Coordinates of C-alpha atoms in Angstrom, one line a residue:
M112 CA 38.0 6.4 -13.3
A113 CA 36.1 3.4 -13.8
E114 CA 35.6 2.8 -9.9
K115 CA 33.3 6.1 -10.5
F116 CA 31.9 5.1 -13.8
D117 CA 30.6 1.8 -14.8
V118 CA 32.0 1.2 -18.2
D119 CA 30.1 -2.3 -18.4
A120 CA 26.9 -1.1 -18.2
P121 CA 24.1 -4.0 -17.9
T122 CA 21.5 -2.1 -20.5
L123 CA 17.9 -3.2 -21.2
P124 CA 19.1 -3.5 -25.4
R125 CA 22.0 -5.5 -24.3
F126 CA 19.9 -8.1 -22.1
V127 CA 16.8 -8.0 -24.3
M128 CA 19.4 -9.0 -27.5
K129 CA 21.0 -11.7 -25.5
N130 CA 18.1 -13.4 -23.9
T131 CA 16.2 -13.4 -27.2
K132 CA 18.6 -12.8 -30.4
D133 CA 15.4 -10.8 -31.6
A134 CA 16.3 -7.8 -33.7
E135 CA 13.0 -6.3 -33.9
L136 CA 12.0 -7.3 -30.3
V137 CA 15.2 -5.1 -29.7
I138 CA 13.5 -2.2 -31.2
L139 CA 10.8 -3.1 -29.9
M140 CA 12.1 -2.8 -26.8
N141 CA 13.8 0.3 -27.5
S142 CA 10.9 2.2 -28.4
L143 CA 8.4 1.3 -25.3
A144 CA 11.3 2.5 -23.6
T145 CA 11.8 6.2 -25.0
S146 CA 8.6 6.4 -24.7
F147 CA 8.4 5.8 -20.9
K148 CA 11.1 7.8 -20.5
L149 CA 9.4 10.8 -21.9
I150 CA 6.9 10.1 -19.9
A151 CA 8.3 10.1 -16.6
S152 CA 9.8 13.2 -17.5
A153 CA 6.1 14.4 -18.0
V154 CA 5.0 13.3 -14.9
G155 CA 7.9 15.0 -13.2
R156 CA 7.6 18.3 -14.5
A157 CA 3.4 18.2 -13.6
G158 CA 3.7 20.8 -11.4
V159 CA 6.0 23.2 -13.2
A160 CA 4.7 22.9 -16.5
Q161 CA 1.0 22.8 -15.7
L162 CA -0.1 18.9 -16.3
Y163 CA -2.7 18.5 -13.0
G164 CA -5.6 18.6 -14.2
L165 CA -8.7 17.1 -16.6
A166 CA -8.3 17.6 -21.1
G167 CA -11.8 17.4 -20.8
E168 CA -12.4 14.2 -22.7
V169 CA -13.2 10.7 -21.7
N170 CA -11.5 7.4 -22.9
S171 CA -12.5 4.0 -24.3
T172 CA -13.9 2.9 -21.5
G173 CA -15.8 6.2 -20.2
D174 CA -13.2 7.5 -17.7
D175 CA -12.1 11.4 -17.3
Q176 CA -8.8 11.7 -19.2
K177 CA -6.2 13.9 -17.5
K178 CA -4.0 16.0 -19.6
L179 CA -1.0 13.7 -18.6
D180 CA -3.2 10.5 -19.9
V181 CA -3.7 12.3 -22.9
M182 CA 0.1 13.6 -23.6
S183 CA 1.5 9.6 -21.9
N184 CA -1.1 7.7 -24.7
D185 CA 0.4 10.2 -27.2
M186 CA 4.1 10.1 -26.7
M187 CA 3.4 5.4 -26.7
I188 CA 1.5 5.9 -29.9
N189 CA 4.1 7.7 -31.7
A190 CA 7.4 5.9 -30.4
L191 CA 5.8 2.1 -31.4
V192 CA 3.8 3.5 -35.0
N193 CA 7.3 4.9 -35.3
S194 CA 9.4 2.0 -34.6
G195 CA 9.1 0.3 -38.0
V196 CA 7.5 -3.3 -35.6
C197 CA 4.6 -3.0 -35.1
S198 CA 1.4 -3.5 -37.0
I199 CA -1.2 -2.9 -34.6
L200 CA -1.9 -0.9 -31.5
V201 CA -4.6 -0.9 -28.5
S202 CA -4.4 2.2 -25.9
E203 CA -6.8 2.5 -23.1
E204 CA -7.2 5.9 -24.0
N205 CA -8.7 5.1 -27.8
E206 CA -11.9 3.6 -28.9
D207 CA -10.7 1.9 -31.8
P208 CA -7.4 -0.1 -32.2
I209 CA -4.7 1.8 -34.0
I210 CA -3.5 0.3 -37.6
V211 CA 0.0 1.2 -38.1
P212 CA 0.1 2.3 -41.9
V213 CA 1.6 -0.4 -44.1
D214 CA 4.9 1.0 -45.0
K215 CA 6.1 1.2 -41.0
A216 CA 4.0 -2.1 -40.1
G217 CA 5.9 -4.9 -38.5
K218 CA 5.2 -7.9 -37.2
F219 CA 4.7 -7.2 -33.2
C220 CA 1.0 -6.1 -32.0
V221 CA 1.0 -4.1 -28.3
A222 CA -1.6 -3.1 -25.6
F223 CA -1.3 -0.7 -23.1
D224 CA -2.5 1.3 -20.5
P225 CA -0.5 4.7 -20.8
L226 CA -0.7 6.2 -17.1
D227 CA -2.3 3.3 -15.3
G228 CA -3.3 5.0 -11.8
S229 CA -3.9 8.7 -13.3
S230 CA -6.5 9.6 -11.0
N231 CA -4.0 10.2 -8.4
I232 CA -1.8 12.3 -10.6
D233 CA -3.1 15.3 -9.2
C234 CA -2.0 14.6 -5.3
N235 CA 1.7 13.4 -6.8
V236 CA 1.0 9.8 -5.7
S237 CA 2.8 6.3 -7.9
V238 CA 1.6 6.1 -11.3
G239 CA 2.3 3.5 -14.1
T240 CA 2.7 2.1 -17.2
I241 CA 1.2 -1.3 -18.5
F242 CA 1.6 -3.8 -21.8
S243 CA 1.4 -6.5 -23.4
V244 CA 2.8 -7.9 -26.6
Y245 CA 1.8 -10.1 -28.6
E246 CA 3.0 -11.7 -32.8
K247 CA 0.8 -11.3 -35.4
K248 CA -0.7 -14.3 -37.2
S249 CA -2.7 -12.6 -40.0
T250 CA -0.6 -11.2 -42.8
L251 CA -1.3 -7.4 -42.6
G252 CA -2.4 -7.6 -38.8
N253 CA -5.7 -7.3 -37.2
V254 CA -7.4 -7.0 -34.0
N255 CA -8.5 -10.9 -33.6
D256 CA -3.7 -10.6 -33.1
L257 CA -4.6 -9.3 -30.1
L258 CA -7.9 -11.1 -29.3
R259 CA -5.8 -13.8 -27.5
S260 CA -5.4 -15.7 -24.4
G261 CA -2.0 -15.6 -21.7
E262 CA -0.5 -18.7 -23.3
D263 CA -0.3 -16.2 -26.6
C264 CA 1.8 -13.5 -25.1
I265 CA 5.1 -12.9 -26.1
C266 CA 6.2 -10.1 -23.5
A267 CA 4.5 -8.6 -20.3
G268 CA 5.5 -5.9 -18.8
Y269 CA 5.1 -1.8 -16.4
C270 CA 6.6 0.8 -16.0
C271 CA 6.5 2.6 -12.2
Y272 CA 6.9 6.3 -12.2
S273 CA 7.7 8.0 -8.7
S274 CA 10.6 8.5 -6.3
A275 CA 13.0 5.9 -9.4
C276 CA 11.8 5.0 -12.8
E277 CA 11.8 1.7 -13.0
L278 CA 11.1 -1.6 -15.3
V279 CA 10.1 -5.0 -15.0
F280 CA 9.2 -7.3 -17.9
T281 CA 9.0 -10.9 -18.7
F282 CA 9.5 -12.5 -21.8
N283 CA 7.0 -16.1 -21.9
G284 CA 8.6 -18.2 -19.7
G285 CA 11.3 -16.6 -18.8
T286 CA 12.0 -15.2 -15.4
V287 CA 11.1 -11.3 -14.4
E288 CA 13.6 -8.7 -14.5
G289 CA 14.1 -5.4 -13.1
F290 CA 15.9 -2.0 -15.1
C291 CA 15.8 1.3 -12.8
L292 CA 16.2 4.3 -15.3
D293 CA 20.1 6.2 -14.7
P294 CA 19.5 9.8 -15.5
T295 CA 23.0 10.4 -15.8
I296 CA 22.9 8.3 -18.8
G297 CA 19.4 7.7 -20.3
E298 CA 19.5 4.1 -20.0
F299 CA 17.7 1.8 -17.7
V300 CA 19.6 -0.6 -16.1
H301 CA 19.1 -3.8 -15.0
T302 CA 19.4 -3.7 -11.0
R303 CA 16.3 -6.7 -10.1
F304 CA 17.8 -9.9 -11.4
N305 CA 15.0 -12.5 -11.6
M306 CA 12.7 -12.0 -9.2
K307 CA 10.7 -14.2 -7.0
F308 CA 7.7 -14.2 -4.6
P309 CA 9.3 -13.9 -1.4
V310 CA 9.8 -18.1 -0.3
D311 CA 7.8 -17.6 3.3
G312 CA 5.5 -15.3 1.4
G313 CA 6.7 -11.7 2.5
K314 CA 5.5 -9.4 4.6
R315 CA 1.3 -10.0 5.6
I316 CA -0.2 -7.1 3.5
Y317 CA -3.6 -7.4 1.9
S318 CA -3.9 -4.6 -0.8
C319 CA -8.2 -4.0 -1.7
N320 CA -10.6 -1.1 -1.8
E321 CA -12.9 -2.1 0.9
G322 CA -15.5 1.0 -0.6
N323 CA -16.4 -2.6 -2.8
F324 CA -17.2 -5.1 0.7
I325 CA -20.7 -5.1 0.7
H326 CA -20.7 -5.6 -3.3
W327 CA -18.7 -9.4 -3.0
D328 CA -19.0 -12.4 -2.7
Q329 CA -19.0 -13.8 0.6
P330 CA -16.2 -16.4 0.5
I331 CA -14.1 -13.0 -0.4
K332 CA -15.7 -11.4 2.4
D333 CA -14.6 -14.1 4.4
A334 CA -11.0 -13.5 3.3
V335 CA -10.8 -10.1 3.4
E336 CA -12.1 -10.6 7.0
E337 CA -9.5 -13.4 8.0
F338 CA -6.6 -11.2 6.9
K339 CA -7.7 -8.3 9.1
N340 CA -8.6 -10.6 11.8
G341 CA -5.4 -12.4 11.9
V342 CA -4.4 -15.7 9.9
G343 CA -2.3 -17.4 12.2
G344 CA -3.1 -15.4 15.4
K345 CA -1.2 -12.6 13.1
P346 CA -3.3 -9.7 11.5
Y347 CA -2.4 -8.6 8.2
S348 CA -1.8 -4.9 7.1
A349 CA -4.3 -3.3 4.6
R350 CA -2.6 -1.6 2.5
Y351 CA -3.8 0.6 -0.9
V352 CA -3.1 2.6 -3.6
G353 CA -5.4 3.0 -6.4
S354 CA -2.3 2.8 -8.7
M355 CA -2.5 -0.8 -9.9
V356 CA 1.3 -0.7 -11.1
A357 CA 2.7 0.6 -7.4
D358 CA 0.0 -2.0 -6.1
I359 CA 1.2 -5.3 -7.6
H360 CA 5.0 -3.7 -7.6
R361 CA 4.8 -4.1 -3.9
T362 CA 3.2 -7.0 -3.7
L363 CA 5.6 -8.8 -5.8
L364 CA 8.9 -7.2 -4.2
Y365 CA 7.0 -7.1 -0.3
G366 CA 4.8 -10.5 -0.7
G367 CA 0.9 -10.2 0.4
I368 CA -2.0 -10.3 -1.9
Y369 CA -3.8 -7.8 -4.3
I370 CA -7.8 -8.3 -4.9
Y371 CA -10.1 -6.9 -7.0
P372 CA -12.5 -9.6 -7.4
A373 CA -16.1 -9.7 -9.8
D374 CA -18.5 -8.7 -7.5
K375 CA -22.7 -7.6 -8.1
K376 CA -21.6 -4.2 -8.8
S377 CA -19.1 -5.1 -11.4
P378 CA -19.5 -8.7 -12.7
Q379 CA -17.3 -8.8 -15.3
G380 CA -14.3 -7.1 -12.9
K381 CA -13.4 -3.6 -12.9
L382 CA -9.4 -4.3 -14.8
R383 CA -9.0 -4.1 -18.2
C384 CA -7.6 -7.9 -19.6
L385 CA -5.9 -7.3 -22.6
Y386 CA -3.7 -4.4 -21.0
E387 CA -3.7 -4.5 -16.6
G388 CA -4.8 -8.4 -16.2
I389 CA -3.2 -10.6 -18.4
P390 CA 0.1 -8.4 -18.6
M391 CA 0.5 -8.7 -14.9
A392 CA -0.5 -12.4 -14.5
L393 CA 2.5 -13.2 -16.5
I394 CA 5.1 -11.5 -14.5
I395 CA 2.9 -12.6 -11.0
E396 CA 3.0 -16.0 -12.1
Q397 CA 6.6 -16.4 -13.6
A398 CA 8.0 -14.8 -10.1
G399 CA 6.2 -17.8 -8.8
G400 CA 2.7 -16.5 -7.7
I401 CA -1.1 -16.9 -8.5
A402 CA -2.8 -14.8 -10.8
S403 CA -6.7 -15.7 -10.4
T404 CA -10.0 -14.7 -11.3
G405 CA -12.1 -15.4 -8.0
Y406 CA -14.9 -17.3 -8.8
F407 CA -15.7 -15.9 -12.2
E408 CA -18.2 -17.5 -15.0
G409 CA -18.9 -20.6 -12.4
K410 CA -15.5 -21.7 -12.2
I411 CA -11.8 -19.8 -10.4
G412 CA -9.3 -19.9 -13.3
R413 CA -6.4 -18.4 -14.1
V414 CA -5.9 -14.3 -15.8
A415 CA -3.9 -15.6 -18.2
E416 CA -6.0 -18.1 -19.8
L417 CA -9.0 -15.8 -20.5
K418 CA -9.1 -15.0 -23.8
P419 CA -10.8 -11.2 -24.1
T420 CA -13.6 -11.3 -26.4
A421 CA -13.3 -7.4 -27.3
I422 CA -10.4 -4.9 -26.8
H423 CA -11.1 -3.2 -23.9
C424 CA -13.4 -5.5 -21.7
K425 CA -13.0 -6.8 -18.2
C426 CA -12.0 -9.2 -16.0
P427 CA -11.4 -9.7 -11.8
I428 CA -7.9 -10.5 -10.3
I429 CA -6.6 -11.8 -7.2
M430 CA -3.0 -11.9 -7.4
G431 CA -0.2 -12.9 -4.8
G432 CA 2.2 -15.9 -3.2
P433 CA 0.5 -19.5 -2.8
R434 CA 0.1 -18.3 1.1
D435 CA -2.2 -15.9 0.7
V436 CA -4.4 -17.2 -2.3
G437 CA -4.4 -19.6 -0.4
V438 CA -6.4 -18.0 1.9
V439 CA -9.2 -17.0 -0.4
Y440 CA -8.8 -20.1 -2.4
N441 CA -9.5 -22.0 1.7
C442 CA -12.9 -19.7 2.1
Y443 CA -14.0 -20.5 -2.1
K444 CA -13.7 -24.3 -0.3
K445 CA -15.6 -23.7 2.5
A446 CA -18.7 -22.4 0.4
G447 CA -18.7 -25.4 -1.3
I448 CA -17.1 -24.3 -4.3
E449 CA -14.0 -26.3 -6.5
T450 CA -10.6 -24.7 -6.4
P451 CA -7.8 -25.5 -8.1
S452 CA -4.3 -27.1 -6.2
I453 CA -1.7 -24.7 -4.7

């Protein structure tokens, strides 16, 4: 019997308790996991349940909301508000922060994109959820508790909905771990341990929206041309899904580089700092990669060092292994721009 069934499943709650001894953090991660299961179910039944198409509204950043955007957002808000451990929530789908009633409030502040890449949902392409967690400093919890750099973020992660439902997260200063939803028991089970970028840089893949090429600064254009024409005599392959979770997940597992820089059209970048840039930066860095802003506001810096100025502010992103981010840095050096050492 034991050969067919795992009688000692390494589940998500067990991992969190073992590594943090924080019961409230276990409750938080359980609540997040519940919302991920609900979203995975909705995504999987989207066609049958007629969940494709627009909901007829726009979100906080002016994007058209899909029906699944609205459902996913409600699922996450309901799970987190009723967890008893959150005080303030920020969602891409809500213009204003969500203040948890005092009788249900706790010590955590959570920012999230409930369904990243939802523009792809109607054509059945991978989508995901991204989140970052902070611990409040104020007594009741307010928006300033979230407007802090990634160095204050205590936990960050994403959940990818595809052929499997996979959760990847890290605690600040810890390792990057992966959990896969086992539908037979309804639990996330530990399947990827201490995830790291491939030591040799991995596959030669560059990932970016080349439709923005004419708007990029010259060093970014030069770097992409180097990838296309061959670094060390070997051209890179282009892979761009358009769902950040899918593109980052592939980059983390296979190697390569993901580029979404600031440009003439979007001088502040396009991705949201609090619930896209910072959480992905923590994961990338703690897996041995580099999460850079590229040339932004007069210098090249780390995404994790950015301090959000507003809950929906944006930032540029260049993320990947040292081998490939080094190609971008070399192009900046040739342009006379001071670059960090790798």
